[in-house]
Tab-separated table of C-alpha atoms in Angstrom:
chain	number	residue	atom	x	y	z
A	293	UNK	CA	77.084	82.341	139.816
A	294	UNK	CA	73.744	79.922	139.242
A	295	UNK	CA	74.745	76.119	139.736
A	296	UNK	CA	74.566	74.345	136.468
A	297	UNK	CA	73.385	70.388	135.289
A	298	UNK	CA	76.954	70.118	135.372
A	299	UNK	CA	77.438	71.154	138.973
A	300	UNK	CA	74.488	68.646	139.975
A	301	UNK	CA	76.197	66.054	138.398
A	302	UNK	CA	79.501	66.433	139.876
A	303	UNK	CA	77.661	66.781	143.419
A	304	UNK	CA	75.679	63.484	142.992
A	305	UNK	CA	77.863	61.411	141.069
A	306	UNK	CA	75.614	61.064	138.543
A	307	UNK	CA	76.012	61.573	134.535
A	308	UNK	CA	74.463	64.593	132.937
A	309	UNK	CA	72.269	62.066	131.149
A	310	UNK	CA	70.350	61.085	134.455
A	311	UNK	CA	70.379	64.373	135.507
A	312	UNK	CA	68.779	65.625	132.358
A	313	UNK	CA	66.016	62.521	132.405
A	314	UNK	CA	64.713	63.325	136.020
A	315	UNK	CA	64.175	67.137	134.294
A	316	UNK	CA	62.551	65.966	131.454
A	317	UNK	CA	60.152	63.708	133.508
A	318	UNK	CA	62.600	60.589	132.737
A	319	UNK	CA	62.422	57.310	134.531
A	320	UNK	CA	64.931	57.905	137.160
A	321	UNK	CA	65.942	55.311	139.860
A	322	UNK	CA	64.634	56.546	143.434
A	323	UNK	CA	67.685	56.213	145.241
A	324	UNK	CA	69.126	58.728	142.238
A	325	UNK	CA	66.376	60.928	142.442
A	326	UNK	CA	67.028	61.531	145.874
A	327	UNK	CA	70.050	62.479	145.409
A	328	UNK	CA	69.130	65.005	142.603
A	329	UNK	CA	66.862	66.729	144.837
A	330	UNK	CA	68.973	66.855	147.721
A	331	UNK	CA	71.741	68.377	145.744
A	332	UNK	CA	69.385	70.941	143.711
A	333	UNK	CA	68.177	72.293	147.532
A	334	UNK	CA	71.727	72.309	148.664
A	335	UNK	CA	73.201	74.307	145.596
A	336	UNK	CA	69.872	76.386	145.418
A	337	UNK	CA	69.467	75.068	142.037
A	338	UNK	CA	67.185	76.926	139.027
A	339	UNK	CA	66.090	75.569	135.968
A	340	UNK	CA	66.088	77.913	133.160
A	341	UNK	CA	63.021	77.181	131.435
A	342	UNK	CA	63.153	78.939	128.574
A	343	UNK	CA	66.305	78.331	128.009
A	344	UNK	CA	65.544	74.455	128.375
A	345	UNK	CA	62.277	75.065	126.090
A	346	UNK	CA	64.037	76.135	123.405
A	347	UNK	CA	66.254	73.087	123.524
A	348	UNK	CA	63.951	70.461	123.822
A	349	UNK	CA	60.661	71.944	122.213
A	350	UNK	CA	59.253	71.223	125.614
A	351	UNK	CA	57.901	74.491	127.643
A	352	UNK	CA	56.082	72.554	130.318
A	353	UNK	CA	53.087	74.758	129.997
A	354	UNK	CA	49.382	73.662	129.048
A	355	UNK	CA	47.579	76.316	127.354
A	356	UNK	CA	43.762	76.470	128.553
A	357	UNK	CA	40.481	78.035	127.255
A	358	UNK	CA	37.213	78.588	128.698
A	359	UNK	CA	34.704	81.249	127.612
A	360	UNK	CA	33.987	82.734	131.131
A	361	UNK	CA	36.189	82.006	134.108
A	362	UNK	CA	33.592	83.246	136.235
A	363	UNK	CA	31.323	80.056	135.180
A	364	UNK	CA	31.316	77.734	138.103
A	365	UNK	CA	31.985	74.882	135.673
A	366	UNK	CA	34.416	75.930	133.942
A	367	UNK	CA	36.282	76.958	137.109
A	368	UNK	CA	35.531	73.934	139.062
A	369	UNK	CA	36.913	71.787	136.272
A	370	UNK	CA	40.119	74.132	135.411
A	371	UNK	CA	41.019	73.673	139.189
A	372	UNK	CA	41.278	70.079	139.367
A	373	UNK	CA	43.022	69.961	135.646
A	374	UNK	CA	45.855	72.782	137.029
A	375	UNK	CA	45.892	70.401	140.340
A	376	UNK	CA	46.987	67.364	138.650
A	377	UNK	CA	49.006	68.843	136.342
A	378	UNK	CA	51.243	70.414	138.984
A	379	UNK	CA	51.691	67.408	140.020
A	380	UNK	CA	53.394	66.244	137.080
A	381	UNK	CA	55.639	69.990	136.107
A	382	UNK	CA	53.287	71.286	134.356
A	383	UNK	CA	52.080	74.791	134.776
A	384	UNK	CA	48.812	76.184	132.968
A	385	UNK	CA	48.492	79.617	131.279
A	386	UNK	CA	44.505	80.366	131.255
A	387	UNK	CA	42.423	82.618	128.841
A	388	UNK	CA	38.914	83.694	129.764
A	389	UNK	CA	37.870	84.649	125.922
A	390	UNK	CA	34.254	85.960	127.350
A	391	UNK	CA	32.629	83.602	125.092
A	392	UNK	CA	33.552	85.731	122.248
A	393	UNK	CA	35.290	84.259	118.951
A	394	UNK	CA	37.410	86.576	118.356
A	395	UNK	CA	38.787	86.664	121.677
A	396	UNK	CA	39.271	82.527	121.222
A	397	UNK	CA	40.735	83.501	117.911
A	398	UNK	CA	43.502	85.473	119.889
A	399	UNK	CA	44.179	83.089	122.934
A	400	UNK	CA	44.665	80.897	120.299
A	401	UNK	CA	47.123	82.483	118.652
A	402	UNK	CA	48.561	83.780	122.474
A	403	UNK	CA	49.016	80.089	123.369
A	404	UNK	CA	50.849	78.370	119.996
A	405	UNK	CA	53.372	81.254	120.148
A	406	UNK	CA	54.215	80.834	123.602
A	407	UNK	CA	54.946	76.995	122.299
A	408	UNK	CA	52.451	75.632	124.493
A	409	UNK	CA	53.057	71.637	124.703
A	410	UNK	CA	49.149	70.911	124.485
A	411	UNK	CA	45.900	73.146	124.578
A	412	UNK	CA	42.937	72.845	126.961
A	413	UNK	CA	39.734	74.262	125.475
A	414	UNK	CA	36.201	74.550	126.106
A	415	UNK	CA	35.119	76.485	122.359
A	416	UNK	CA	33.198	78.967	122.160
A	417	UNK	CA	33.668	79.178	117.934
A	418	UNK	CA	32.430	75.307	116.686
A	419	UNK	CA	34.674	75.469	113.583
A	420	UNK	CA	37.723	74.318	115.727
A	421	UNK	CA	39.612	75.821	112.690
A	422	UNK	CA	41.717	77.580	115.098
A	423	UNK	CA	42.822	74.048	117.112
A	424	UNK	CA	44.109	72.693	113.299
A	425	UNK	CA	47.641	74.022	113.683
A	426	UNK	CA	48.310	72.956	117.606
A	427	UNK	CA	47.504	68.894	116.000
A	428	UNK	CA	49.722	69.448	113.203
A	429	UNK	CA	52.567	70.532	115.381
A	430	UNK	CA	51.689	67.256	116.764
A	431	UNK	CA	50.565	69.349	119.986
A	432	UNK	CA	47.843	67.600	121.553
A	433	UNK	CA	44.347	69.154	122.142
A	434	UNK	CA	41.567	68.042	124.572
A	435	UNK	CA	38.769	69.353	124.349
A	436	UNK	CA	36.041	69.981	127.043
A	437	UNK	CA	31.947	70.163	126.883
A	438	UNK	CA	31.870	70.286	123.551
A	439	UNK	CA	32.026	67.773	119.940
A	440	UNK	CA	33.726	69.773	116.936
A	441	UNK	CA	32.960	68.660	113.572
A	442	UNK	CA	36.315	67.276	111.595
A	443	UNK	CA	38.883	67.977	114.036
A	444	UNK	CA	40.794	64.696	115.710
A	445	UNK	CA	41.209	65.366	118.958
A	446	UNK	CA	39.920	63.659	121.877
A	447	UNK	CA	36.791	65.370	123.919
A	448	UNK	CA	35.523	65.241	127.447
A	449	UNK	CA	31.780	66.052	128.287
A	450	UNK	CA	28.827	65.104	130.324
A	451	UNK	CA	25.241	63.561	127.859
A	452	UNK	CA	23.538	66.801	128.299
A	453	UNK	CA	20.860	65.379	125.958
A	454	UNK	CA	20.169	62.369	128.697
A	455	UNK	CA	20.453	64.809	131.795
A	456	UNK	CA	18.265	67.370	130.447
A	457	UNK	CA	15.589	64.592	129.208
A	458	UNK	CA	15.745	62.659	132.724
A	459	UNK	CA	15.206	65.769	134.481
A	460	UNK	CA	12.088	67.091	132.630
A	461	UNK	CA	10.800	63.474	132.905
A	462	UNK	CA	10.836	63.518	136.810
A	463	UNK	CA	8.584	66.632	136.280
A	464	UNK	CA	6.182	64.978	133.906
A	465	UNK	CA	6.023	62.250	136.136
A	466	UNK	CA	5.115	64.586	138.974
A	467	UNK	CA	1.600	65.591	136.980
A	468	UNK	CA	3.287	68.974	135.377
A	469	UNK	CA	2.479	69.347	131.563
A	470	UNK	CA	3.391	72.817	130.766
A	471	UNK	CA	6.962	72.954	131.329
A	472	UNK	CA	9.374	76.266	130.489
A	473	UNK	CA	12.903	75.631	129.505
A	474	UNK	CA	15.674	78.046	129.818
A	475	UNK	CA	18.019	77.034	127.156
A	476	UNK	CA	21.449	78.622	126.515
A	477	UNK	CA	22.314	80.343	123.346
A	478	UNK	CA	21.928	79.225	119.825
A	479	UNK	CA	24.622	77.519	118.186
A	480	UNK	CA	26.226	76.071	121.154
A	481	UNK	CA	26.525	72.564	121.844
A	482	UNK	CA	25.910	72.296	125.025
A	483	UNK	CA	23.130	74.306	124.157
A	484	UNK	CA	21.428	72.369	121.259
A	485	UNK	CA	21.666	69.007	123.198
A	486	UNK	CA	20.148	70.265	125.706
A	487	UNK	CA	17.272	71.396	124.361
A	488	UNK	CA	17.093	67.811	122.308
A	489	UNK	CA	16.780	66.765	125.711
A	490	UNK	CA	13.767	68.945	126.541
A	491	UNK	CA	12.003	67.826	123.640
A	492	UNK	CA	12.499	63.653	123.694
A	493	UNK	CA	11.549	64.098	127.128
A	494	UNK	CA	8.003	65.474	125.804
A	495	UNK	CA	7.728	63.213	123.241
A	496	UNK	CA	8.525	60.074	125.007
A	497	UNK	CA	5.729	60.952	127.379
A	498	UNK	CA	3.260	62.180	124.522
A	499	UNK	CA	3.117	65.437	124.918
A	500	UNK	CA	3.505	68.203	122.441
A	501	UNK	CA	6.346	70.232	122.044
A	502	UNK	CA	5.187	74.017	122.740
A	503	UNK	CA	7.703	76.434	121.523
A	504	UNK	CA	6.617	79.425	123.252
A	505	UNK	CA	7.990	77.338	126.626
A	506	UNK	CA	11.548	77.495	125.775
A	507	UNK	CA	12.967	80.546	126.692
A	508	UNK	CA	16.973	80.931	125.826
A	509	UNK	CA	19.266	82.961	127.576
A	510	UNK	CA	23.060	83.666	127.131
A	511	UNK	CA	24.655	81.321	130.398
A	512	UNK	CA	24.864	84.232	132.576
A	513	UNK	CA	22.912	85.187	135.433
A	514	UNK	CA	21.301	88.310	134.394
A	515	UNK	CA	20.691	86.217	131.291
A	516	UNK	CA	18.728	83.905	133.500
A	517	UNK	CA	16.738	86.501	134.955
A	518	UNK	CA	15.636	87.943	131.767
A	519	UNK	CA	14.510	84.675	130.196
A	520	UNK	CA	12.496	83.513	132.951
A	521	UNK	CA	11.248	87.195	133.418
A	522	UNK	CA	9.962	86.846	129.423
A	523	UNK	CA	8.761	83.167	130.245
A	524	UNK	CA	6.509	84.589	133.666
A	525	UNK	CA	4.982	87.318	131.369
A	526	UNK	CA	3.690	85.173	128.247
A	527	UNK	CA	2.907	82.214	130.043
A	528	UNK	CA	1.276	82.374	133.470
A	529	UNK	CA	0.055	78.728	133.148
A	530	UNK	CA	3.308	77.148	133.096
A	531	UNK	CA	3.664	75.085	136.014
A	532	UNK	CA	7.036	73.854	136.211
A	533	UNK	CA	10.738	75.035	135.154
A	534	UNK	CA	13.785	73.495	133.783
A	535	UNK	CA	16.944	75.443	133.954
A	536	UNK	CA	19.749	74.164	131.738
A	537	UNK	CA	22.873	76.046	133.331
A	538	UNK	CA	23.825	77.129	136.933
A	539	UNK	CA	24.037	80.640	136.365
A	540	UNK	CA	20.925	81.092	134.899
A	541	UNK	CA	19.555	79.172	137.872
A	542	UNK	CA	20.914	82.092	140.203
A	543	UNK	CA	19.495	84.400	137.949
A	544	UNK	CA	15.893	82.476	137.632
A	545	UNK	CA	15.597	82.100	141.476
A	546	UNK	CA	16.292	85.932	141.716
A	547	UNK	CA	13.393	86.995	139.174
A	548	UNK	CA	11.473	84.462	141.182
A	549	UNK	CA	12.107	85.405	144.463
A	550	UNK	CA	11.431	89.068	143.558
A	551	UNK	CA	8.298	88.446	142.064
A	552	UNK	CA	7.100	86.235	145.028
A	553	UNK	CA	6.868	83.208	143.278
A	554	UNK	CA	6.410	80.269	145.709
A	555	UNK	CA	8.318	77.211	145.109
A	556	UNK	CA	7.052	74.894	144.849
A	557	UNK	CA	3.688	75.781	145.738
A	558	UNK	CA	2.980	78.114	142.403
A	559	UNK	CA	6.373	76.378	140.176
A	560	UNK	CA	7.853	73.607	140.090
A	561	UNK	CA	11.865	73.638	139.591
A	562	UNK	CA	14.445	71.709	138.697
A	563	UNK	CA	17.984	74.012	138.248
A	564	UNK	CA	21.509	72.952	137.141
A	565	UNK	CA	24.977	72.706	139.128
A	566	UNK	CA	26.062	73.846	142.240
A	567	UNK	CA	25.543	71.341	145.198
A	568	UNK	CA	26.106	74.247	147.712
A	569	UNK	CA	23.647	76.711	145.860
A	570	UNK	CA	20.694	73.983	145.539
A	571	UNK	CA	21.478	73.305	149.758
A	572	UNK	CA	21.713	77.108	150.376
A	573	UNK	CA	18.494	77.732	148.410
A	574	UNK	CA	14.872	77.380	150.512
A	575	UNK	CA	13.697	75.326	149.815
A	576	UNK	CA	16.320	73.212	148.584
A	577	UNK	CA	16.490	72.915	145.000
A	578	UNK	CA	16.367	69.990	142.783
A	579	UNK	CA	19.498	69.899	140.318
A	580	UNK	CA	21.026	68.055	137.683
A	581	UNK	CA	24.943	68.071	138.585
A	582	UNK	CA	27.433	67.365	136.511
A	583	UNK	CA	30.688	65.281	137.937
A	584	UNK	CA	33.144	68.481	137.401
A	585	UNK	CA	36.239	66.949	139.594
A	586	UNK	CA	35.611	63.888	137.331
A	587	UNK	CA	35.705	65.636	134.136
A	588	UNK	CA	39.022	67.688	134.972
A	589	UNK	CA	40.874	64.561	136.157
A	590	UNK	CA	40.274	62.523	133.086
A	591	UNK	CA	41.044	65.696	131.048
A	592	UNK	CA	44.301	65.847	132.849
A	593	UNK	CA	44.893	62.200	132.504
A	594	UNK	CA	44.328	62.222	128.491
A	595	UNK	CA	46.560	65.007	128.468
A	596	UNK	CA	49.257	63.653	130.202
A	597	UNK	CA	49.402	60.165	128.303
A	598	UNK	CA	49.240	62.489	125.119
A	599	UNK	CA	52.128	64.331	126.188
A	600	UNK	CA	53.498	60.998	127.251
A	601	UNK	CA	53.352	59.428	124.129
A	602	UNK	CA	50.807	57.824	123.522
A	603	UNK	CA	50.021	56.642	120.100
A	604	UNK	CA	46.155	55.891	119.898
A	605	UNK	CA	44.469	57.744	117.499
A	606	UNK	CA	43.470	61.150	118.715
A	607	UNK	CA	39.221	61.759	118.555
A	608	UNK	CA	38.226	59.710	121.646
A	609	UNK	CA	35.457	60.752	123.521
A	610	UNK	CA	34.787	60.555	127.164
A	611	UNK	CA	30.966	60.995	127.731
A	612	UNK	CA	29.917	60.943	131.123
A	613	UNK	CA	26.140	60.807	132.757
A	614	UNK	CA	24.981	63.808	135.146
A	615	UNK	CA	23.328	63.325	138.791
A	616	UNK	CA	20.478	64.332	139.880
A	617	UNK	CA	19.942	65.847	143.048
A	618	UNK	CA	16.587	65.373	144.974
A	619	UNK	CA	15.792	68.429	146.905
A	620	UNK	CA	12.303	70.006	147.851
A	621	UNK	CA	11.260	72.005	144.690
A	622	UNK	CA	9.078	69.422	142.806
């Protein structure tokens, strides 16, 4: 038969109230909590967690969303949120919704029936109707890369409009004046600021915004291909290139390096994310990185001192600058 609280007590001395606050994450005295964890290895003690979420209304599981877990970003950041997390009990159930609302629409759903104690989510829809019914359960939401228009919840992201706009300034400053962008999709925030980026840079230098330069693909790689593919064909004068996402970077070096485009001899180019890709690369690309690790530890962080109790107003925002990495393509 499975040893019980009840056993653990009896074991260690202690009352079932201690033993049930060093479960629940309680402030336990160390000396105590030694002795709990001695006596769970030596009576090969299991915590029934459903059992215990049904109790308490706590499941110990964070509910995350990205829309594509094969996105370097969103991977890099999910791995240092579940890292932390661990730390603290929590495990993470992830959804890839393949950038798809729909999809959202039903991890959504997936997560606040498996009673999910907070939600993780990059968007891919920018109602956030969906996230409305996880804050009034009072579960807390953080969301990642992205604003959302009247939903209070608190939001993590990198000033894509200042990254993009420093980066296309370091090429204006090297003498280029027909610049390409390779935006993302429309109606995506990261997106949209990005390509306000593209234009202040312009403008602050006095140049004219040409639309036939901007290019958008769909933040994949053969996306990235295609787009720069479209911008090599209608505009042979360009002389410089601005890619706004890492995979589309893969994807714009491949079109380039099959049509023998010399870099930077014949184009200039700056791509995005990806230390190890811009050092694999020759010759080494110039990127505009954004702090990943950062981002997932203060998403973890807000989460935690959500689920902790804290009592500020939800709808903080955490907006952090990108680096730039010199490299040998300008």
């Amino acid at each position: 038969m499975s040893a019980t609280m009840k056993d653990l007590a009896k074991e260690t001395g202690l009352g079932l109230a201690t033993i049930s606050s060093y479960f629940n994450g309680g402030n336990v005295r160390e000396k105590n909590r030694e002795k709990i964890e001695a006596a769970i290895k030596k009576l090969d003690f299991e915590i029934n967690e459903v059992a215990r979420g049904l109790k308490t209304n706590h499941t110990k599981l964070i509910g995350v969303v990205i829309p594509e877990l094969e996105m370097i970003y969103c991977a890099q950041i999910i791995t240092e949120v579940e890292d932390i997390l661990r730390n603290y009990g929590y495990a993470t159930i992830v959804c890839d919704c393949r950038s798809d609302a729909k999809r959202e629409e039903e991890a959504l759903d997936f997560h606040f029936h498996r009673r999910v104690d907070g939600l993780i989510i990059m968007p891919t829809s920018r109602s956030g109707k969906g996230l409305k019914r996880f804050i009034d359960h009072n579960k807390p939401v953080v969301v990642i890369d992205r604003k959302l228009p009247d939903v209070d919840c608190d939001c993590v992201l990198v000033d894509n409009e200042k990254a993009v706009k420093d980066g296309v300034s370091r090429l204006i400053k090297a003498k280029h004046t027909k610049i390409g962008l390779i935006a993302g999709p429309k109606d995506v925030y990261t997106s949209d600021e990005r390509i306000k980026g593209y234009r202040r840079a312009l403008e602050e230098h006095g140049l004219e915004v040409d639309e036939t330069l901007i290019s958008r693909g769909d933040y994949t790689i053969g996306g990235g291909a295609k787009a720069v593919a479209s911008l090599l064909d209608s505009r042979p004068d360009m002389s410089a290139l601005f890619v706004s996402n890492y995979e589309m970077t893969v994807g714009a070096m491949i079109e380039l390096n099959e049509r023998g485009v010399r870099i930077p001899e014949e184009l200039a180019f700056i791509g995005y994310d990806n230390k190890e890709f811009a050092y694999a690369s020759n010759p080494r690309l110039s990127i505009v990185a954004q702090p990943t690790k950062v981002i997932g530890k203060i998403v973890a962080q807000q989460m935690l001192e959500r689920l902790g109790g804290d009592s500020k107003k939800p709808g903080g925002i955490w907006k952090l600058e990108a680096e730039y990495i010199e490299g040998k393509s300008i």
